[in-house]
């Protein structure tokens, strides 16, 4: 059963998102000491800010420590223990119920006995819970240790295996014993070598809670530490890390697919080490556990089965090897070979694991989590998510490093050293991997005969019949298939989705449409598949998989395909395949009309299993046999039904599934098919349709190209959808089921799509069958001459006889008439169309009604006035850039007059609007950070962090060069005519604790502003919202999937995210369940149109309401859906001056609209008996399901949507968040700087700094900017000299006039949003290592900087100066993806860069000191080019920058370069984006030099 | 850009198929429209359509023509596909392409603040091209259902019903009261607005598809409805309104006052060389036309062609504003002066205060 079926509401407590801080301490000499434990406590305190608190400050989200078994201590405590290697110790969470506990103790003894052990002792672990918070106390288990020794003595390795088996036996039996009980039994660890102490504690609590750990006899030479930030924590003691081997920071995006595959692999695992015991350990892992727990389970299996630690890690988390041109062949072969055995567990991750002697750590392929380490003279390793977590005098440090994307790290206490990665691979790579691949693997490409377009074997009349059978519409062909074959891209649309959900539609919708794509949001980042293409891959293996625990030549006997979208010749090759024993078999997925569909599916399943048992290793599921007599099973149903059936039978790994179907044609179709188990798809009818089209257009010779373009569009589309979820490779996207189902009933989902989150249960197999038969009959009935052969569709564009749209000629016309004339009747006509859905279902809110008792109604006059309601209204955040200036300002003025809010959107705002009526009170911070300066932030009343956008969640954006005019370029700090890219992720938010950091940064930048976080509704968004509340945001916005101006691919407009009703209800339920609701305000938007919409949102739990599209319609939008074309003929969404002149909107129109809505709200409030909106918020009990007549007779179950979550919390915000600003050092800085701020006197201050001092300098910068505006203070007015380790976001949004010098090191996000200030970081003079060879600052430095200077005397991490638009910076080396999407400024790099330099870079310049000529292959040449460094201006700029660098940091590298300038200058390579170069040249020809001037000379500044 | 010519309206000005010079056309009964059009120009006009998300033109079109799609096909020179797309919602696009007041055009999103797409011209061009190319041919059903349907009335609605029912396989007989098939298309609309061969060739198409026609049968008079009910499986009444709206006021019984349809039908019969009882001619007379709509306009134009001395048209409405007023928003039908067009020569008088009594029996009011 799926978990959610048993839930009364939408909140699924088993869904947890967590991220965290990780720490590792190793005495590389292998010396065990108690000191390491004490150090561990200190590290925990210093990474506490990466963890979180629940509703109580005293209850942490979990922390823990893994250490080596403290044998000395145990020997002193437990009688009769043998030597270290003779026993295992288990750390147990036991039920509080005494009887149960006794039963479990008995169970453990018996299990031990049956597995050949005896229990030496059961020890009560002393704990002190005096400091615990209430919720931790409520669920606190009894903690015990069990000591077991084998009846007959065993070799250590053998004992380890037996202990693993024993643990699984205990766990399995305990599960049976506790079935149905809420009591917790959990084995933290049961091990010979190590033990885990953990709990639902905050970091500082661990030490006090476990007095054992403070005993000097407790010694270890390694510890793993963890500080957890989780979205929901109730009763989550066991979810604390470390797991038995693992600590993890990040999230596994592909978990569902990994789990399913593990389930099916289990059937064939075998190992000599286990023998018959293998059955006892099953299931290896199971549902309902955290991603880390599952990962740990599988890792443990690999380790216990004999894999070396690094080997097991590299199997599960490989680096990005497919496209790495620098990788040595043997390493590639290793990855290539093991990719035939197991798919990557993909997602942002820092994983550190230990086997008790060695610690291995690995970073995900994208480098999305930070990991810094240093080694001391005493040979001690300190590794953590941050640097500076343990105070070590600089002279003690011998090296500083970081984990690079995909890098593996190994510290070995037996070998007493850090083993270099190269050496690790020497032991992992084997000659025979390459050999095996060569001999056994079949490359499909090599088996193909040419690549001809498929023959047109269907008569033109019949083609339409087939198109009809497979659900094609005219629109699908016209708006998707044809443009794809013309442009090679998934086509773009605009203005969101206003058509009903599949389940509400009167039309027959393909099964695909009931599935919505999930996407990464907050707890994991989407990927940038375009700019960071090197981490992605669509290649995969199809065929039989073998024993996970073994490796043989046989294992790679699979078919390699380079794309999941097959060509005609590829499917032909698969069909006739007979090589190396690989054969395919065809399974017909059509069935005779008249047969029940359920039977047809069962029969198909039977035939498939038979074929597999008969030796087929690839099944071709084909519906080519569809005809008047034979009905094709819907392709997604066929795939899901078979995939899950084969998993259940343990057969899934024995064959690949290739689908040959006429149904799929749009990107979303392919994504669902692959996501539910298809290995590859041959879309025969899509191809036929293109062939026909080319024939009709008399372009037959171009057919092959059209087909190739279509395939390219599909492939690009799949990559985009994968990336949205943060999944890099097709191998791990396959079967990952990253969808939610809306409107399918639970039985149906459980049988065919098990594990998928399902909402609003309704449609099942019977209705699908009815529609299938109807569609089939219609398609094969006689066509009436003259009629269109296919249905029109009308999904994307309104059609009179097509799908319903809320925006149609009637509603657009009525609303505009109403707001222009103030005609209330016209508004009522409009509202009635939207509100009255009893016979024309459009939205989920149309399915609910108010519970009105006339006796409780009140007179309208008693209801609070419109003015009070306007405060809760806002216009959605639509950027100046996508909207015209006229439209943008009209909305702003109107909302300011009403006392509501308007949002800037992500494009910044003209400075001259600040402080005027035209200013947007809500300023957005989006991934592009366009125009986000300190001055912008201090002018905000609300700052909105856009995590996702309704029309295209998980995606970035692009403002085409044509839309970037002078004004927009000025606001965005770029050059007119150069296109601008917003990255898919915020590069400073890859996980939830990063979001907490950004919230903190913005709060520091403007302590008076509320911080809002905008999320898009999707399954489990409530869980994310809980995380947002714990990250101390003031408000969270749940945006529906329907809204959205601007451009996005049609696939996203239609197929990603869900309606706000679902997301809002879930958010309310989760926040209440976790007692977090009172801490955060909730806003809803996404297609709100009427007062009724507002009241439904209020009752479901929203306090504020946003209007996007409706507000635009009020000012003149007529839903042309051409925003992306810059041709909006009414001047709303265009920058074309000719069209902007036609903008018809007036401030009054918006005001009239809002008043109409507010009046309608008031009327409903009077009827409901509410005097204020406040009283109404969260009163879901006043909603009930409405009697509707669904055109198909479908019934919908709304009980989960309307569930009343019991809670002790208030249903609305009643408390302020504690932003923890009181203790910031900035208060001192501001005090010191007062003479400068108030009187312009120069101020010089010195101060120590530690990693817990996050966002240092930002509040000071805010204070300066508040007083002095964008101009700031004179250069160097305030100079602060810090020493130590800077916490994250050092100098974020630092304004002009402030200089921060740091001697020491810094963490991630140095100089984020730098706004004119100066930052220098220098290696401590005493440090015993070379600056240019060691890491100095963390990842994503200078992200979104708009101006200022930065000098870094060492190496920076990944993504240096991403989206820099004006700052200049010098650094001595950087990681991957440097200067990505940069649009301005200048960067000088005096050392090596990582891969993919300058991706998406559209402006600015970079100068790389390319000492050994290795730079050029690392440049991404898509947009930028490398050129010789020459010319006076360049020389002057670069030389000045290096001189300053030397002056500020004393850099040895700078000195050496300056000393040999004539020679050195030749080694510089200049990188400049093509578009920028052109723009510069254009301006030069007009006599204007738009390039940066050299910065002021440091020496002179100092002298002054 | 993945869109169909979103910027076409910025590149091409509106250019509808023109009318013949009024001076030339007043002397004859030939169609007032320019006879030929240029393919390239029409394709450019098709490209003026930006294929809107909410094509209000389609909302304005009483028969729901999928206008953006055939605009696009014309812009791509796919005339045959355009004709198919047009025929899918409209059995006789030339009926509308020549005579429809084209409410789609004022509903066009470009009409919001500019000149609409020349939809009517494009419609006419598509169907003209269809006839010229011989693409419009009889398409009889592959199978007969064995059911019989009677359609009463052979106007555009009756003919369209007949064609659809027949193509669905039913055996259809059309009954017409008059001596010619076509209803208003034949006898109601003057020749100069719609040449009668256009009806004839459609009747021919229908006949070849298997539709039977019986003229001079007035159901309810010359044939009882019950007979149809007995002989047919279904009866479709497509008989139009038929009743003129009288203006009862003093002097109504005076001579020289005729209903528009009587006047226009007589003229049409005369043009067709048929016999006419009580002919009415405006030649040399002073004419007053009551009513400012299309029918009134036809009367004005007919009177001019008959050689009236003076024609005065009277509308019940005040003079319509030159632009929409606030109570008449886009995309509603605009109540503005200046449309429709074929009555350029007519003198007009607009008055809010009629009716005033008929008082001058010498004038012939029509």
mmCIF file of N, CA, C and O in Angstrom, chain A residues 100-138:
data_model
loop_
_atom_site.group_PDB
_atom_site.id
_atom_site.type_symbol
_atom_site.label_atom_id
_atom_site.label_comp_id
_atom_site.label_asym_id
_atom_site.label_seq_id
_atom_site.Cartn_x
_atom_site.Cartn_y
_atom_site.Cartn_z
ATOM 1 N N UNK A 100 6.822 -3.994 26.149
ATOM 2 C CA UNK A 100 7.359 -4.133 24.794
ATOM 3 C C UNK A 100 8.872 -4.270 24.826
ATOM 4 O O UNK A 100 9.464 -5.036 24.064
ATOM 5 N N UNK A 101 9.440 -3.502 25.738
ATOM 6 C CA UNK A 101 10.893 -3.516 25.822
ATOM 7 C C UNK A 101 11.380 -4.909 26.232
ATOM 8 O O UNK A 101 12.317 -5.451 25.663
ATOM 9 N N UNK A 102 10.687 -5.461 27.224
ATOM 10 C CA UNK A 102 11.063 -6.808 27.655
ATOM 11 C C UNK A 102 10.942 -7.788 26.499
ATOM 12 O O UNK A 102 11.811 -8.633 26.269
ATOM 13 N N UNK A 103 9.838 -7.656 25.771
ATOM 14 C CA UNK A 103 9.610 -8.566 24.642
ATOM 15 C C UNK A 103 10.727 -8.421 23.615
ATOM 16 O O UNK A 103 11.207 -9.411 23.054
ATOM 17 N N UNK A 104 11.153 -7.201 23.399
ATOM 18 C CA UNK A 104 12.210 -6.975 22.425
ATOM 19 C C UNK A 104 13.547 -7.528 22.920
ATOM 20 O O UNK A 104 14.332 -8.069 22.131
ATOM 21 N N UNK A 105 13.785 -7.349 24.201
ATOM 22 C CA UNK A 105 15.039 -7.880 24.739
ATOM 23 C C UNK A 105 15.078 -9.395 24.566
ATOM 24 O O UNK A 105 16.106 -9.972 24.183
ATOM 25 N N UNK A 106 13.935 -9.966 24.801
ATOM 26 C CA UNK A 106 13.829 -11.404 24.620
ATOM 27 C C UNK A 106 14.043 -11.777 23.150
ATOM 28 O O UNK A 106 14.761 -12.727 22.827
ATOM 29 N N UNK A 107 13.442 -10.987 22.304
ATOM 30 C CA UNK A 107 13.580 -11.209 20.855
ATOM 31 C C UNK A 107 15.049 -11.136 20.436
ATOM 32 O O UNK A 107 15.544 -11.967 19.676
ATOM 33 N N UNK A 108 15.744 -10.156 20.996
ATOM 34 C CA UNK A 108 17.147 -9.976 20.631
ATOM 35 C C UNK A 108 17.971 -11.194 21.080
ATOM 36 O O UNK A 108 18.805 -11.712 20.334
ATOM 37 N N UNK A 109 17.681 -11.635 22.296
ATOM 38 C CA UNK A 109 18.433 -12.786 22.811
ATOM 39 C C UNK A 109 18.210 -14.011 21.929
ATOM 40 O O UNK A 109 19.140 -14.731 21.577
ATOM 41 N N UNK A 110 16.929 -14.211 21.573
ATOM 42 C CA UNK A 110 16.620 -15.388 20.751
ATOM 43 C C UNK A 110 17.248 -15.275 19.373
ATOM 44 O O UNK A 110 17.776 -16.237 18.826
ATOM 45 N N UNK A 111 17.164 -14.080 18.813
ATOM 46 C CA UNK A 111 17.743 -13.881 17.478
ATOM 47 C C UNK A 111 19.246 -14.123 17.530
ATOM 48 O O UNK A 111 19.821 -14.783 16.655
ATOM 49 N N UNK A 112 19.872 -13.588 18.585
ATOM 50 C CA UNK A 112 21.306 -13.788 18.736
ATOM 51 C C UNK A 112 21.604 -15.290 18.771
ATOM 52 O O UNK A 112 22.509 -15.777 18.073
ATOM 53 N N UNK A 113 20.813 -15.956 19.565
ATOM 54 C CA UNK A 113 21.045 -17.383 19.683
ATOM 55 C C UNK A 113 20.903 -18.104 18.340
ATOM 56 O O UNK A 113 21.757 -18.897 17.946
ATOM 57 N N UNK A 114 19.841 -17.774 17.633
ATOM 58 C CA UNK A 114 19.613 -18.474 16.359
ATOM 59 C C UNK A 114 20.696 -18.134 15.338
ATOM 60 O O UNK A 114 20.934 -18.898 14.410
ATOM 61 N N UNK A 115 21.357 -17.004 15.503
ATOM 62 C CA UNK A 115 22.399 -16.619 14.551
ATOM 63 C C UNK A 115 23.795 -16.973 15.073
ATOM 64 O O UNK A 115 24.792 -16.503 14.525
ATOM 65 N N UNK A 116 23.854 -17.712 16.136
ATOM 66 C CA UNK A 116 25.156 -18.162 16.617
ATOM 67 C C UNK A 116 25.845 -17.172 17.536
ATOM 68 O O UNK A 116 27.076 -17.091 17.561
ATOM 69 N N UNK A 117 25.074 -16.380 18.241
ATOM 70 C CA UNK A 117 25.654 -15.421 19.175
ATOM 71 C C UNK A 117 25.096 -15.657 20.578
ATOM 72 O O UNK A 117 24.063 -16.304 20.745
ATOM 73 N N UNK A 118 25.764 -15.053 21.542
ATOM 74 C CA UNK A 118 25.104 -14.951 22.836
ATOM 75 C C UNK A 118 25.198 -13.495 23.287
ATOM 76 O O UNK A 118 26.149 -12.764 22.948
ATOM 77 N N UNK A 119 24.192 -13.095 24.024
ATOM 78 C CA UNK A 119 24.177 -11.732 24.530
ATOM 79 C C UNK A 119 24.992 -11.702 25.802
ATOM 80 O O UNK A 119 24.665 -12.373 26.780
ATOM 81 N N UNK A 120 26.079 -10.947 25.762
ATOM 82 C CA UNK A 120 26.946 -10.849 26.933
ATOM 83 C C UNK A 120 26.303 -9.930 27.964
ATOM 84 O O UNK A 120 26.283 -10.213 29.142
ATOM 85 N N UNK A 121 25.778 -8.852 27.484
ATOM 86 C CA UNK A 121 25.173 -7.893 28.405
ATOM 87 C C UNK A 121 24.255 -6.953 27.658
ATOM 88 O O UNK A 121 24.402 -6.724 26.454
ATOM 89 N N UNK A 122 23.280 -6.452 28.380
ATOM 90 C CA UNK A 122 22.455 -5.358 27.902
ATOM 91 C C UNK A 122 22.706 -4.220 28.866
ATOM 92 O O UNK A 122 22.530 -4.365 30.075
ATOM 93 N N UNK A 123 23.160 -3.124 28.355
ATOM 94 C CA UNK A 123 23.544 -2.034 29.249
ATOM 95 C C UNK A 123 22.623 -0.840 29.038
ATOM 96 O O UNK A 123 22.316 -0.483 27.896
ATOM 97 N N UNK A 124 22.173 -0.244 30.115
ATOM 98 C CA UNK A 124 21.420 1.003 30.001
ATOM 99 C C UNK A 124 22.408 2.113 29.699
ATOM 100 O O UNK A 124 23.382 2.293 30.432
ATOM 101 N N UNK A 125 22.152 2.837 28.644
ATOM 102 C CA UNK A 125 23.039 3.945 28.312
ATOM 103 C C UNK A 125 22.590 5.148 29.123
ATOM 104 O O UNK A 125 21.438 5.574 29.001
ATOM 105 N N UNK A 126 23.454 5.684 29.950
ATOM 106 C CA UNK A 126 23.032 6.847 30.729
ATOM 107 C C UNK A 126 22.742 8.016 29.794
ATOM 108 O O UNK A 126 23.502 8.261 28.841
ATOM 109 N N UNK A 127 21.648 8.706 30.066
ATOM 110 C CA UNK A 127 21.341 9.909 29.284
ATOM 111 C C UNK A 127 20.858 10.973 30.242
ATOM 112 O O UNK A 127 20.321 10.672 31.299
ATOM 113 N N UNK A 128 21.022 12.212 29.854
ATOM 114 C CA UNK A 128 20.558 13.321 30.660
ATOM 115 C C UNK A 128 19.692 14.207 29.782
ATOM 116 O O UNK A 128 20.202 14.944 28.932
ATOM 117 N N UNK A 129 18.375 14.105 30.003
ATOM 118 C CA UNK A 129 17.484 14.816 29.086
ATOM 119 C C UNK A 129 17.014 16.145 29.664
ATOM 120 O O UNK A 129 16.026 16.718 29.209
ATOM 121 N N UNK A 130 17.725 16.651 30.647
ATOM 122 C CA UNK A 130 17.279 17.883 31.321
ATOM 123 C C UNK A 130 17.155 19.053 30.354
ATOM 124 O O UNK A 130 16.310 19.915 30.516
ATOM 125 N N UNK A 131 17.950 19.066 29.325
ATOM 126 C CA UNK A 131 18.011 20.231 28.436
ATOM 127 C C UNK A 131 17.127 20.077 27.184
ATOM 128 O O UNK A 131 17.080 20.950 26.332
ATOM 129 N N UNK A 132 16.428 18.942 27.094
ATOM 130 C CA UNK A 132 15.707 18.672 25.842
ATOM 131 C C UNK A 132 14.413 19.483 25.727
ATOM 132 O O UNK A 132 13.788 19.811 26.727
ATOM 133 N N UNK A 133 14.051 19.749 24.501
ATOM 134 C CA UNK A 133 12.784 20.433 24.242
ATOM 135 C C UNK A 133 11.622 19.457 24.360
ATOM 136 O O UNK A 133 11.814 18.243 24.471
ATOM 137 N N UNK A 134 10.420 20.030 24.328
ATOM 138 C CA UNK A 134 9.244 19.229 24.604
ATOM 139 C C UNK A 134 9.040 18.105 23.576
ATOM 140 O O UNK A 134 8.800 16.959 23.935
ATOM 141 N N UNK A 135 9.148 18.440 22.309
ATOM 142 C CA UNK A 135 8.847 17.387 21.325
ATOM 143 C C UNK A 135 9.913 16.297 21.324
ATOM 144 O O UNK A 135 9.620 15.134 21.057
ATOM 145 N N UNK A 136 11.148 16.667 21.633
ATOM 146 C CA UNK A 136 12.171 15.634 21.738
ATOM 147 C C UNK A 136 11.864 14.726 22.929
ATOM 148 O O UNK A 136 11.978 13.502 22.849
ATOM 149 N N UNK A 137 11.443 15.335 24.011
ATOM 150 C CA UNK A 137 11.126 14.553 25.215
ATOM 151 C C UNK A 137 9.946 13.615 24.980
ATOM 152 O O UNK A 137 9.944 12.472 25.431
ATOM 153 N N UNK A 138 8.959 14.144 24.265
ATOM 154 C CA UNK A 138 7.750 13.344 24.044
ATOM 155 C C UNK A 138 8.038 12.040 23.325
ATOM 156 O O UNK A 138 7.308 11.070 23.469
#
